[in-house]
C-alpha atoms as a printed R data frame, in Angstrom:
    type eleno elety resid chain resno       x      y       z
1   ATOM     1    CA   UNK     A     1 -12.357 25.320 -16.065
2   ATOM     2    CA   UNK     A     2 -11.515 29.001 -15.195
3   ATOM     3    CA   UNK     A     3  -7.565 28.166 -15.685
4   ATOM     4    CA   UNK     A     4  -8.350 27.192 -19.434
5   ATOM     5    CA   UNK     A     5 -10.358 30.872 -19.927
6   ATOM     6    CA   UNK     A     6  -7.518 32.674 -18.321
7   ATOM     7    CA   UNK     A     7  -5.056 30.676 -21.171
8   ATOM     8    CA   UNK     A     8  -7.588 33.405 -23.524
9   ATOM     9    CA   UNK     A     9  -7.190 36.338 -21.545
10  ATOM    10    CA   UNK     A    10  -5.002 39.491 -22.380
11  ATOM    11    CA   UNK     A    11  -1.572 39.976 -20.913
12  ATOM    12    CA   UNK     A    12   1.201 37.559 -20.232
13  ATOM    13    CA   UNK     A    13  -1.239 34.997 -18.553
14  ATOM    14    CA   UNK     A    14  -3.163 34.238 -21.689
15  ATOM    15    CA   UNK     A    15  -3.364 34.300 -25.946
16  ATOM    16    CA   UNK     A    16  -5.950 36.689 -26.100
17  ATOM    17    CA   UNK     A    17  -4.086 39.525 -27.478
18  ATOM    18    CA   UNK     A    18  -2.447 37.215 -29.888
19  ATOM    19    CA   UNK     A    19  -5.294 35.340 -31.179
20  ATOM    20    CA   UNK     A    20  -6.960 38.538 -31.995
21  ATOM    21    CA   UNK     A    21  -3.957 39.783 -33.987
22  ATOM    22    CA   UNK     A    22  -3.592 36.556 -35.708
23  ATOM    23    CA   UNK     A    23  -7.437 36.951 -36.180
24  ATOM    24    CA   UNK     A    24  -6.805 40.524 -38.106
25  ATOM    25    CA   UNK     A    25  -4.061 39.051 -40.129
26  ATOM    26    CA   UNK     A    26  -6.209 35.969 -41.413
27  ATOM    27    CA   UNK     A    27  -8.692 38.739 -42.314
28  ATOM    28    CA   UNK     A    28  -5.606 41.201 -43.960
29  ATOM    29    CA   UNK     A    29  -3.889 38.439 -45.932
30  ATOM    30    CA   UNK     A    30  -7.261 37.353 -47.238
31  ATOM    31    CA   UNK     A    31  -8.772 40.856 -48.267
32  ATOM    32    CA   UNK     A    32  -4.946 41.754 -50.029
33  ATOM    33    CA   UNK     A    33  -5.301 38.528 -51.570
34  ATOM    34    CA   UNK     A    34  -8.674 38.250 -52.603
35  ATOM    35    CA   UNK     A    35  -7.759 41.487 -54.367
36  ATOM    36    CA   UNK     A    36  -4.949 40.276 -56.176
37  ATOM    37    CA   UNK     A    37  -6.581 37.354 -57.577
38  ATOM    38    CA   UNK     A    38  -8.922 39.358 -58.868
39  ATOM    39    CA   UNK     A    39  -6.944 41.496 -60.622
40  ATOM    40    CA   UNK     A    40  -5.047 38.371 -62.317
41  ATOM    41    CA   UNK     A    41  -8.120 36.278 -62.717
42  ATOM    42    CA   UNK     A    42  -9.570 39.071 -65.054
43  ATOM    43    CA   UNK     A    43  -6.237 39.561 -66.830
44  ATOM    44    CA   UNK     A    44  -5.968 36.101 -67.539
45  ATOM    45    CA   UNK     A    45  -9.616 35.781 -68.391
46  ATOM    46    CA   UNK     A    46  -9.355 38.496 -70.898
47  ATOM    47    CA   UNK     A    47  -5.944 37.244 -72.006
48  ATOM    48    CA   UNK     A    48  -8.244 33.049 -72.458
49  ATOM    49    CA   UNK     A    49 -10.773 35.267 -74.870
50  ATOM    50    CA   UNK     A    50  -8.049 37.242 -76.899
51  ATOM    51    CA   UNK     A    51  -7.442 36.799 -80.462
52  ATOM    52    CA   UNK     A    52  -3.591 36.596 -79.790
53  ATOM    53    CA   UNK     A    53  -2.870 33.056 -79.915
54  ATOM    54    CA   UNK     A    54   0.312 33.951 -77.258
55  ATOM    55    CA   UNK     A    55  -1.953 35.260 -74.537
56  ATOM    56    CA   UNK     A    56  -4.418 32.226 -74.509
57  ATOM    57    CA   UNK     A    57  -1.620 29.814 -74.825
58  ATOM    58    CA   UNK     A    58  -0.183 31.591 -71.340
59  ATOM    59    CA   UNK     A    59  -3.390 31.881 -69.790
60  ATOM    60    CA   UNK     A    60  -4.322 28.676 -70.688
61  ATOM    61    CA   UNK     A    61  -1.146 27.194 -69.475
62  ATOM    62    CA   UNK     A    62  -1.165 28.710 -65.929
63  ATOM    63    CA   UNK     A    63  -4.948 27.596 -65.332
64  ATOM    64    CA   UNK     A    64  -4.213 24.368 -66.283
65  ATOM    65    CA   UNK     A    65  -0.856 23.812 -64.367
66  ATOM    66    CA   UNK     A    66  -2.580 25.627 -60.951
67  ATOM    67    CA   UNK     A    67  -5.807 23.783 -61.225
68  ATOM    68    CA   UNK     A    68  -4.277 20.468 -62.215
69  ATOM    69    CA   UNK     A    69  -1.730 20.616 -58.793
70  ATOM    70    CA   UNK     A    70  -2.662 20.866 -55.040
71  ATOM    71    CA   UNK     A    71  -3.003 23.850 -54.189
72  ATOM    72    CA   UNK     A    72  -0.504 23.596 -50.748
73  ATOM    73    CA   UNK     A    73   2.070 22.609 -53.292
74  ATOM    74    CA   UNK     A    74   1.242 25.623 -55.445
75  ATOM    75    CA   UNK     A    75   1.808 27.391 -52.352
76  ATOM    76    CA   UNK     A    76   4.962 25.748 -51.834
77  ATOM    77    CA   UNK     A    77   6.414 26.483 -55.179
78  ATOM    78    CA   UNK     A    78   5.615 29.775 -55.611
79  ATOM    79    CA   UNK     A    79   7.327 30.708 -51.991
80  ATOM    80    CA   UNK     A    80  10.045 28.482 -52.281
81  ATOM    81    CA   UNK     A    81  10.683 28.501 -56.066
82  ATOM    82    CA   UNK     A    82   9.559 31.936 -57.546
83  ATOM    83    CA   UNK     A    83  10.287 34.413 -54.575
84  ATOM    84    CA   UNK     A    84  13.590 32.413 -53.471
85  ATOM    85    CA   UNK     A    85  14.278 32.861 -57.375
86  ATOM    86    CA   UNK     A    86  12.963 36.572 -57.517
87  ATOM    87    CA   UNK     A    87  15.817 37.282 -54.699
88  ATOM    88    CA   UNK     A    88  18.555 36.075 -56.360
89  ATOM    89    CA   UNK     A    89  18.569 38.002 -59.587
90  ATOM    90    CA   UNK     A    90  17.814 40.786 -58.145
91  ATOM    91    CA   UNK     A    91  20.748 40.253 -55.927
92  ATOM    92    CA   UNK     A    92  22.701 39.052 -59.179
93  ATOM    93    CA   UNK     A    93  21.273 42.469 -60.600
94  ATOM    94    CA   UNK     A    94  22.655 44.150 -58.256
95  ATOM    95    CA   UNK     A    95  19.316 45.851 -57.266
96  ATOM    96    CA   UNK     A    96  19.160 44.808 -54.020
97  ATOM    97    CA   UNK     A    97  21.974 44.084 -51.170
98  ATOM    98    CA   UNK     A    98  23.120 40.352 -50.426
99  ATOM    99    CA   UNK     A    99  20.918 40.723 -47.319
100 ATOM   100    CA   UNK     A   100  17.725 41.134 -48.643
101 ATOM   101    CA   UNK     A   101  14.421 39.016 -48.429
102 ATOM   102    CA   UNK     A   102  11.013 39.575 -48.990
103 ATOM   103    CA   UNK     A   103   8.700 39.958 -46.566
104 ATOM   104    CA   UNK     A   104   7.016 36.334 -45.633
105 ATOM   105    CA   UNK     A   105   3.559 38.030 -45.191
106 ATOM   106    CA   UNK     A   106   3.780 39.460 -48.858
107 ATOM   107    CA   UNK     A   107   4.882 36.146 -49.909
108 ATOM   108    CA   UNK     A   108   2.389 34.384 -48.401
109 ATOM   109    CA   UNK     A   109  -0.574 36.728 -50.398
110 ATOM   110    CA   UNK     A   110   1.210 36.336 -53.821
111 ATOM   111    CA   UNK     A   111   1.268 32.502 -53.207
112 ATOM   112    CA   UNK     A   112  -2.081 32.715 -52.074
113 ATOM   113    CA   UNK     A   113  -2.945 35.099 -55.248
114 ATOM   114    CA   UNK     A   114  -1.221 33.310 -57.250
115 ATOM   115    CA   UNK     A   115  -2.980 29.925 -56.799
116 ATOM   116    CA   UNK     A   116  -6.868 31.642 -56.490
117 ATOM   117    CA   UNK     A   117  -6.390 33.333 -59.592
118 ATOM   118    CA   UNK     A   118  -6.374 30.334 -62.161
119 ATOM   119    CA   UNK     A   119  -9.889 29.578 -60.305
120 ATOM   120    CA   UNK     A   120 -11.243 33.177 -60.410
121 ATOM   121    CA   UNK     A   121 -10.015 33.147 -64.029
122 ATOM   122    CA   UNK     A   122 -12.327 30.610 -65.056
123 ATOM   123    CA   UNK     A   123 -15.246 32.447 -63.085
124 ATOM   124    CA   UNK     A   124 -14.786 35.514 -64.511
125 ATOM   125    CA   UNK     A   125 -14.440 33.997 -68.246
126 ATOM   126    CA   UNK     A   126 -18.029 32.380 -68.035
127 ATOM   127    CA   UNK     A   127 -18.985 35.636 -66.823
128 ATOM   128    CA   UNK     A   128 -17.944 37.148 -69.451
129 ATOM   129    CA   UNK     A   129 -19.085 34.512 -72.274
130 ATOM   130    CA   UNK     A   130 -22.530 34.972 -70.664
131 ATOM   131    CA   UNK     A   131 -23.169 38.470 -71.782
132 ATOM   132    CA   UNK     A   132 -25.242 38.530 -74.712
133 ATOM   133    CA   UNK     A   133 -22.822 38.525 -77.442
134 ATOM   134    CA   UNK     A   134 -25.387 41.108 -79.507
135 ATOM   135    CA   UNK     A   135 -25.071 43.844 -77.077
136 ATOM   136    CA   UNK     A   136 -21.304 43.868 -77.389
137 ATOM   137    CA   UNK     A   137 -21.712 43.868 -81.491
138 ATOM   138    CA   UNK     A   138 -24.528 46.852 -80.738
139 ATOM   139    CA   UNK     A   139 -21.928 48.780 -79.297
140 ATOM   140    CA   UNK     A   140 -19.416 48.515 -81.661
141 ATOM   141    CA   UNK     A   141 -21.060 49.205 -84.445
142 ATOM   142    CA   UNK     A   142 -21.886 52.964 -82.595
143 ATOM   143    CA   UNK     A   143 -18.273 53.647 -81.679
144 ATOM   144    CA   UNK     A   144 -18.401 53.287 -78.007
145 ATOM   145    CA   UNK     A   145 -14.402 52.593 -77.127
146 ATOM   146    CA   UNK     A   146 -13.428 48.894 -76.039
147 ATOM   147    CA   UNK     A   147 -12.589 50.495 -72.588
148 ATOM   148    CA   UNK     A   148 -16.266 52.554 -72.119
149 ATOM   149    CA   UNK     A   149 -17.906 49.015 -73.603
150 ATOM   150    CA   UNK     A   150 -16.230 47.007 -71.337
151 ATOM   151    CA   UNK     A   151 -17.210 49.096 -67.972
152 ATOM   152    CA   UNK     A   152 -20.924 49.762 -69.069
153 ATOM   153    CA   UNK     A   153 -21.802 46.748 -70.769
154 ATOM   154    CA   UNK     A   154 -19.373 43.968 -69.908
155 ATOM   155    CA   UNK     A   155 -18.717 44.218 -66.206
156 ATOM   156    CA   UNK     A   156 -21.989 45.284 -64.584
157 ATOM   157    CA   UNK     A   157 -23.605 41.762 -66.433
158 ATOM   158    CA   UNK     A   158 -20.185 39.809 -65.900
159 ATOM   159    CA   UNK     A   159 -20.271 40.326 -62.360
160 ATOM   160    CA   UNK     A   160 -23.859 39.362 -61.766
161 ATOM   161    CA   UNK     A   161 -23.328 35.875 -63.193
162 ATOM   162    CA   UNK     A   162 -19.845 35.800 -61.055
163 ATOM   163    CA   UNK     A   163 -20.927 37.112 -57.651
164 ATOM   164    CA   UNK     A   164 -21.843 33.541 -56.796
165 ATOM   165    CA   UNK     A   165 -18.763 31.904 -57.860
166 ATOM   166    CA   UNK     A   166 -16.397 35.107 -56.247
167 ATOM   167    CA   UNK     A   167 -18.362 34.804 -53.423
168 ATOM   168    CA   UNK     A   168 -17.519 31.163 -53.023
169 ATOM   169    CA   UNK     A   169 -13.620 31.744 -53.940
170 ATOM   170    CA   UNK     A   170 -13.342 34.665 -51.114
171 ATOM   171    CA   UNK     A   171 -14.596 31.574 -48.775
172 ATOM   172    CA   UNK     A   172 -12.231 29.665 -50.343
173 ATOM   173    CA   UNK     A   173  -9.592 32.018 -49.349
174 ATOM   174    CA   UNK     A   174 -10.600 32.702 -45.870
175 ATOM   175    CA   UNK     A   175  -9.974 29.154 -45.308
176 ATOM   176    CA   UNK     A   176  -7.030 28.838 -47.142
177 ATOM   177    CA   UNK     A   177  -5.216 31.709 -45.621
178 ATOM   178    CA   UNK     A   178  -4.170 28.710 -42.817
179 ATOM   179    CA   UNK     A   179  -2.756 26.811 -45.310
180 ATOM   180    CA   UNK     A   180   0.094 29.392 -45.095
181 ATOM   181    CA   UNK     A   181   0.316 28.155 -41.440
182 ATOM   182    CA   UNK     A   182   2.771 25.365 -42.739
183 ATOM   183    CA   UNK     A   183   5.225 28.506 -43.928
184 ATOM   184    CA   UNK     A   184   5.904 29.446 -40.433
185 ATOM   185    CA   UNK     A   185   6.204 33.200 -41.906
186 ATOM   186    CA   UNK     A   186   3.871 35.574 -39.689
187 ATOM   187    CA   UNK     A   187   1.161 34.764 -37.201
188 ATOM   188    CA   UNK     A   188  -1.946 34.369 -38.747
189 ATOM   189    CA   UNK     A   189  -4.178 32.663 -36.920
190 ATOM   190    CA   UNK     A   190  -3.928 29.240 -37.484
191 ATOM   191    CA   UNK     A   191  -0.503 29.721 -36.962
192 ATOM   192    CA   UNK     A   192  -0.775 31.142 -33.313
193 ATOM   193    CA   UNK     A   193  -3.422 28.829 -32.217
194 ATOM   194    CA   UNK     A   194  -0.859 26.165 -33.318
195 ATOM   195    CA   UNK     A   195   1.685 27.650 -30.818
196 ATOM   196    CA   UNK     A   196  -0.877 28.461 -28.202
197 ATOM   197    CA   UNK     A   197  -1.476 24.636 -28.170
198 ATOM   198    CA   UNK     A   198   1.622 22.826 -28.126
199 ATOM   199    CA   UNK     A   199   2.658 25.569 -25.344
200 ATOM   200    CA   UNK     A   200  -0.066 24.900 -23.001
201 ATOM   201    CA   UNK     A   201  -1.327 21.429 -24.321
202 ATOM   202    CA   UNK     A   202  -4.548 22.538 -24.472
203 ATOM   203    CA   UNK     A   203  -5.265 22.016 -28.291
204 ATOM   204    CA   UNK     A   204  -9.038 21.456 -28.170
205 ATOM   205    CA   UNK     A   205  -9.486 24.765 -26.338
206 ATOM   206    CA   UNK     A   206  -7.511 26.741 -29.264
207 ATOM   207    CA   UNK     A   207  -8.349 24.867 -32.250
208 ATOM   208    CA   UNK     A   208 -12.226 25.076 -31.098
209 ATOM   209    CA   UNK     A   209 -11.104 28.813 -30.886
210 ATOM   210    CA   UNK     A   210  -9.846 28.959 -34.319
211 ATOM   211    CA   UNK     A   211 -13.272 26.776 -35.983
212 ATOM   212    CA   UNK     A   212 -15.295 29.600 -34.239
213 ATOM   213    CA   UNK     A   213 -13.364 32.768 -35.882
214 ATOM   214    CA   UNK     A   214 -13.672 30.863 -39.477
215 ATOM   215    CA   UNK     A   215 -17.255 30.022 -38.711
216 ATOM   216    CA   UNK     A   216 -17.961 33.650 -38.076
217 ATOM   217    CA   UNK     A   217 -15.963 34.917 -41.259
218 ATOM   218    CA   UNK     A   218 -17.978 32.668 -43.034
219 ATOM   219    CA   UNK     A   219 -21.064 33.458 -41.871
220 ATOM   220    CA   UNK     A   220 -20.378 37.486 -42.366
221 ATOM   221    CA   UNK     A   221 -19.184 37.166 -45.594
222 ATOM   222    CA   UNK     A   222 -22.330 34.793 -46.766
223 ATOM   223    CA   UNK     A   223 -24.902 37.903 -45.421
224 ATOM   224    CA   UNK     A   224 -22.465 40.321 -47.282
225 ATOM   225    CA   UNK     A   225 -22.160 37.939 -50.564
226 ATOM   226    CA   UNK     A   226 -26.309 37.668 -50.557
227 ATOM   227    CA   UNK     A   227 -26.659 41.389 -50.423
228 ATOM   228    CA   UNK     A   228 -24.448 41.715 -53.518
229 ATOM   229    CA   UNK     A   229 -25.825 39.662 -55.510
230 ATOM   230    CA   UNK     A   230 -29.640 40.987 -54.544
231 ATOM   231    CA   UNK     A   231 -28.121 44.627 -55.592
232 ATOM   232    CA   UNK     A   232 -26.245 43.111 -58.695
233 ATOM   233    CA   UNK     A   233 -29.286 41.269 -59.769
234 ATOM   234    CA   UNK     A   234 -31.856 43.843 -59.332
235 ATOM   235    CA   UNK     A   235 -34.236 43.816 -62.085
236 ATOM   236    CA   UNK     A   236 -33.903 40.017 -62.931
């Protein structure tokens, strides 16, 4: 028993060290991405409720296609396809030298991005629809610029109908932060328990590990995600 606690110890006798840092990176790759979907699940939502026929048809095309798929093949494509792609005309450019590659960890969060945004897109639009559709028609008919309308009217009501369903995408991507395991890029933590196990055979010990750490993300992020939406939904 105390041989298989020494294989999580610090140092060159166990995977201690390593976990932890794969722990860190499961929690960096999530937060980056997490942010990133954001950011395209609100263009895109915006783009699904525009008048210009163009940007719905786009928007509406990459929810469908990324919802419709799995989203390890997604993850797949977009590494494989659209960054192995993004190299070579740049190198056909001539922006970059024959040598270069992107990073695999900044791969790994656009993938990840990439994919979580078509879901946080559709959160964010029925966020959006749910804001009484009278205050929005109050305010411009007094002026108030699409931008200041938007940030005092729109966004503090948007996000508490979304909280619930962000909440339960940045779970989402917690979890599927080990998909990325499969791309063999950088050691998150799936990743290194994976090679923790097959070195010392013991994979109940690491993968019991590994169920722990996501337990524990989950259960921090469900305390933080409750006190949002008690502070978002004050009044109601």
């Amino acid at each position: 028993m105390d041989s298989k606690w020494e294989l999580l110890g610090w140092g060159d006798a166990g995977w201690g060290d390593q976990l932890l840092h794969g722990f860190m990176m499961t929690i960096v790759v999530s937060l980056i991405a997490y942010a990133m979907s954001l950011t395209i699940g609100l263009l895109a939502a915006l783009s699904k409720l525009s008048a210009r026929r163009m940007l719905r048809g786009i928007a509406n095309t990459y929810t469908t296609i990324v919802r419709s798929l799995p989203e390890l093949l997604v993850i797949l494509i977009v590494y494989f396809s659209l960054v192995g792609g993004a190299e070579k005309l740049l190198k056909s450019l001539g922006l970059v030298s024959d040598r270069f590659e992107f990073s695999g960890f900044w791969a790994a969060v656009v993938a990840l991005a990439f994919v979580n945004g078509a879901f946080m897109t559709e959160v964010m639009r029925a966020g959006i629809l749910a804001v009484p559709k009278g205050q929005t028609e109050a305010a411009e008919a007094i002026g108030m610029p699409r931008a200041l309308l938007f940030r005092r009217i729109v966004l503090p009501q948007m996000l508490r109908h979304s909280v619930p369903g962000l909440g339960n995408l940045w779970l989402a991507i917690t979890k599927e932060s080990a998909v990325v395991a499969v791309l063999g890029t950088f050691n998150e933590l799936l990743f290194t328990a994976y090679r923790a196990a097959g070195v010392t055979k013991e994979y109940g010990l690491f993968y019991s590990v590994v169920a722990a750490a996501f337990l524990l993300i989950s259960l921090v992020s469900m305390a933080i995600i409750h006190r949002i939406e008690k502070r978002v939904g004050r009044g109601f």
